[in-house]
Coordinates of C-alpha atoms and ligand atoms in Angstrom, one line a residue:
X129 CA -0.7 17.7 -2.2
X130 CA 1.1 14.3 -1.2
X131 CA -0.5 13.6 2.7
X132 CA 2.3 14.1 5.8
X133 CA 2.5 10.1 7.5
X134 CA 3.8 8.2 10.2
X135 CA 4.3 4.7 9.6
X136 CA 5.5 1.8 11.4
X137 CA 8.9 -0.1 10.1
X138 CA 11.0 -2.1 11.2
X139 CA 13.7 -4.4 10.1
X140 CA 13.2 -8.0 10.8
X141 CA 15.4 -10.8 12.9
X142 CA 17.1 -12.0 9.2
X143 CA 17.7 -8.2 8.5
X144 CA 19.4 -7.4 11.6
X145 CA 21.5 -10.8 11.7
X146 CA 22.7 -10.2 8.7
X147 CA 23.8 -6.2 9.2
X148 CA 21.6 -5.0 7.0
X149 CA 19.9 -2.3 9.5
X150 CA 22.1 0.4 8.5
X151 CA 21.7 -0.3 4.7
X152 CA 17.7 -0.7 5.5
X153 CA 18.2 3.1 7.5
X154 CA 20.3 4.3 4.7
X155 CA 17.8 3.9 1.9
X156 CA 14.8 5.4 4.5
X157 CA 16.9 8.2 4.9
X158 CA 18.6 8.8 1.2
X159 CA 14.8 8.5 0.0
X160 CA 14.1 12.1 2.2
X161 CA 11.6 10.6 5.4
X162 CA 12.5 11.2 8.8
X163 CA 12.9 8.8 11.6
X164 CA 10.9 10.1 14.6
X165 CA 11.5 7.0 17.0
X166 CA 14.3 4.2 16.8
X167 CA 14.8 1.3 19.2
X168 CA 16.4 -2.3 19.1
X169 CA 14.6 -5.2 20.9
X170 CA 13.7 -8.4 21.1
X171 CA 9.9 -8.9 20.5
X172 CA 8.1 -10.9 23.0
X173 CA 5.7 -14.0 21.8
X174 CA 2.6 -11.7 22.9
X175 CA 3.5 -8.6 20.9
X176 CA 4.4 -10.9 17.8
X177 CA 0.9 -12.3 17.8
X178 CA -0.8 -9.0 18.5
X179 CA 1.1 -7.6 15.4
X180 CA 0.6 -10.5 13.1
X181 CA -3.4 -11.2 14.5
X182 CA -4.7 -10.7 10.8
X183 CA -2.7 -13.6 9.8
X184 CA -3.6 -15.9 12.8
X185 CA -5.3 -18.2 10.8
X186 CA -2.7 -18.7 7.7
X187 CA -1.0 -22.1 7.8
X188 CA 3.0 -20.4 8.4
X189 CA 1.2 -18.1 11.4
X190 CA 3.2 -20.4 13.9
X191 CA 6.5 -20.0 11.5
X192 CA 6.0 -16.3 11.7
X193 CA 6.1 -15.5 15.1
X194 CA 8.6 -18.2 15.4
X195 CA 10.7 -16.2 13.2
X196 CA 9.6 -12.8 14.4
X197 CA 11.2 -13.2 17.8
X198 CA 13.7 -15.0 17.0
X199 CA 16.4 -12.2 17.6
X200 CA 16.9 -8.7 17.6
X201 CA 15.0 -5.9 15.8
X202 CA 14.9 -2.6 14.4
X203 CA 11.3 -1.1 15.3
X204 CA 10.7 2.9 13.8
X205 CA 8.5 5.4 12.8
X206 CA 9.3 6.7 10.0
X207 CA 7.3 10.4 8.5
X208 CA 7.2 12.1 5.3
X209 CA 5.0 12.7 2.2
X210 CA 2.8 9.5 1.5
X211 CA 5.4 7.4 4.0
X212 CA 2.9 4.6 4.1
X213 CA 2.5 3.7 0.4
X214 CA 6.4 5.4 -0.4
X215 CA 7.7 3.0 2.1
X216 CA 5.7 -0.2 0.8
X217 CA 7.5 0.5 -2.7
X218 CA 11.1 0.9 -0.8
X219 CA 10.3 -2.2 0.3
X220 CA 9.3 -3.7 -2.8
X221 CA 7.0 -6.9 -3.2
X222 CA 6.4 -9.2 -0.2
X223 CA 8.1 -12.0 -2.3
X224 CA 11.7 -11.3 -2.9
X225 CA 11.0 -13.1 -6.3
X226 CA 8.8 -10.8 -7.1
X227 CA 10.3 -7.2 -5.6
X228 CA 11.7 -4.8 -8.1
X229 CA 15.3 -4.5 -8.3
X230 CA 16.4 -1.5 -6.7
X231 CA 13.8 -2.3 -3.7
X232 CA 14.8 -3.4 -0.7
X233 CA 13.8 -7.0 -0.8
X234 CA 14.4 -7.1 -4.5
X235 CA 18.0 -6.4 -3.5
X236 CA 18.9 -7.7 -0.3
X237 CA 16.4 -10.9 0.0
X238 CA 15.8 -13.9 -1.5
X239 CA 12.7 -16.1 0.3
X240 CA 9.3 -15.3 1.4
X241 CA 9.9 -16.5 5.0
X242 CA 13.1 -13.4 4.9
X243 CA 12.3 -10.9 3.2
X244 CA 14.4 -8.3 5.6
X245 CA 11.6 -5.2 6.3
X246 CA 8.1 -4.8 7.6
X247 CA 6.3 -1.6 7.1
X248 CA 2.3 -0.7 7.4
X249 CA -0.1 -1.4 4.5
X250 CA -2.3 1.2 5.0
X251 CA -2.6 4.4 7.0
X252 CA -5.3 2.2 9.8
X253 CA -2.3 0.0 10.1
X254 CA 0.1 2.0 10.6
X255 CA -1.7 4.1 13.4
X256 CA -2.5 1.0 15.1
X257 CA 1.2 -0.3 14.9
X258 CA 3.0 2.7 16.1
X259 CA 0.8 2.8 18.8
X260 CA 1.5 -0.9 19.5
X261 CA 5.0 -0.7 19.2
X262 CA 5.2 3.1 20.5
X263 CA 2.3 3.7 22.4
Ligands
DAT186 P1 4.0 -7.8 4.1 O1 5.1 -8.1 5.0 O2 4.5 -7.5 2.7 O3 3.0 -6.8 4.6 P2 2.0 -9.8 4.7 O4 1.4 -8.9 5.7 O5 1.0 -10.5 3.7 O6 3.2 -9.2 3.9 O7 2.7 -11.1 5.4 C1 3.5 -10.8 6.6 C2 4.7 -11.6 6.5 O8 4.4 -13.0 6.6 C3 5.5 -11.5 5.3 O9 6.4 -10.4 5.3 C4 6.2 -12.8 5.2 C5 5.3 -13.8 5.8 N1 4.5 -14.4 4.7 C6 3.5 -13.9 3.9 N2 3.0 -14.8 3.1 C7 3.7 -15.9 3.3 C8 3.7 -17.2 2.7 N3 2.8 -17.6 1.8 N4 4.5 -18.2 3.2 C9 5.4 -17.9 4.2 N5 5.5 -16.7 4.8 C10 4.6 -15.7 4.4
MG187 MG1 1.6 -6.9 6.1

């Protein structure tokens, strides 16, 4: 039996910019998970570093939350059967390069740096995002 999970998603500054949140919402939706909460923002410099804190020490860290504030987002929760790892393959890879065709990055993005969507890896990250984000 496929396990009933919230996770968190969201699309991204590039994704928003470039209208792709109702194409991003489209495929959540035509895939058969529910969206539980919705909202559009701009995420502060503190929140960007509390969601991105496993990566604090990677050399783009700095280019992250640069990017990740740096307009608009789309922050959800998103349920359904397995949402966690079904949304991590809507997605697709986390290098456009390497996403599937047919996912979400491998459709709509091209570079590393913009690659449109977040969504939890696990279902400890995702708890600890939608509280972040939701709480
Ligand atoms: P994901 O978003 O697929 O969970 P991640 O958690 O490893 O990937 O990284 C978070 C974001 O950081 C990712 O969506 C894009 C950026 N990123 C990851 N690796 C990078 C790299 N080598 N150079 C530049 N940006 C990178
Ligand atoms: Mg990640």
């Amino acid at each position: 039996m496929p396990d009933n999970q919230r996770t968190f998603i969201m699309v991204k500054p590039d994704g928003v910019r470039r209208r792709l949140a109702g194409e991003v919402i489209r495929r959540i939706e035509a895939k058969g998970y529910e969206i539980r909460e919705m909202k559009l923002f701009t995420i502060d410099e503190t929140l960007a570093k509390k969601h991105y804190a496993e990566h604090v020490e990677r050399p783009f860290f700095g280019e992250l939350v640069a990017f990740i504030t740096s307009g608009p987002v789309v922050a959800m929760v998103v349920e359904g059967p397995d949402a966690v790892a079904g949304m991590r393959q809507l997605m697709g890879a986390t290098n456009p390069l390497e996403a599937t065709p047919g996912s979400i990055r491998g459709d709509l993005a091209t570079v590393i740096g913009e690659n449109i969507v977040h969504g939890s890896d696990s279902p400890g990250s995702a708890e600890r995002e939608v509280n972040l984000f939701f709480g």
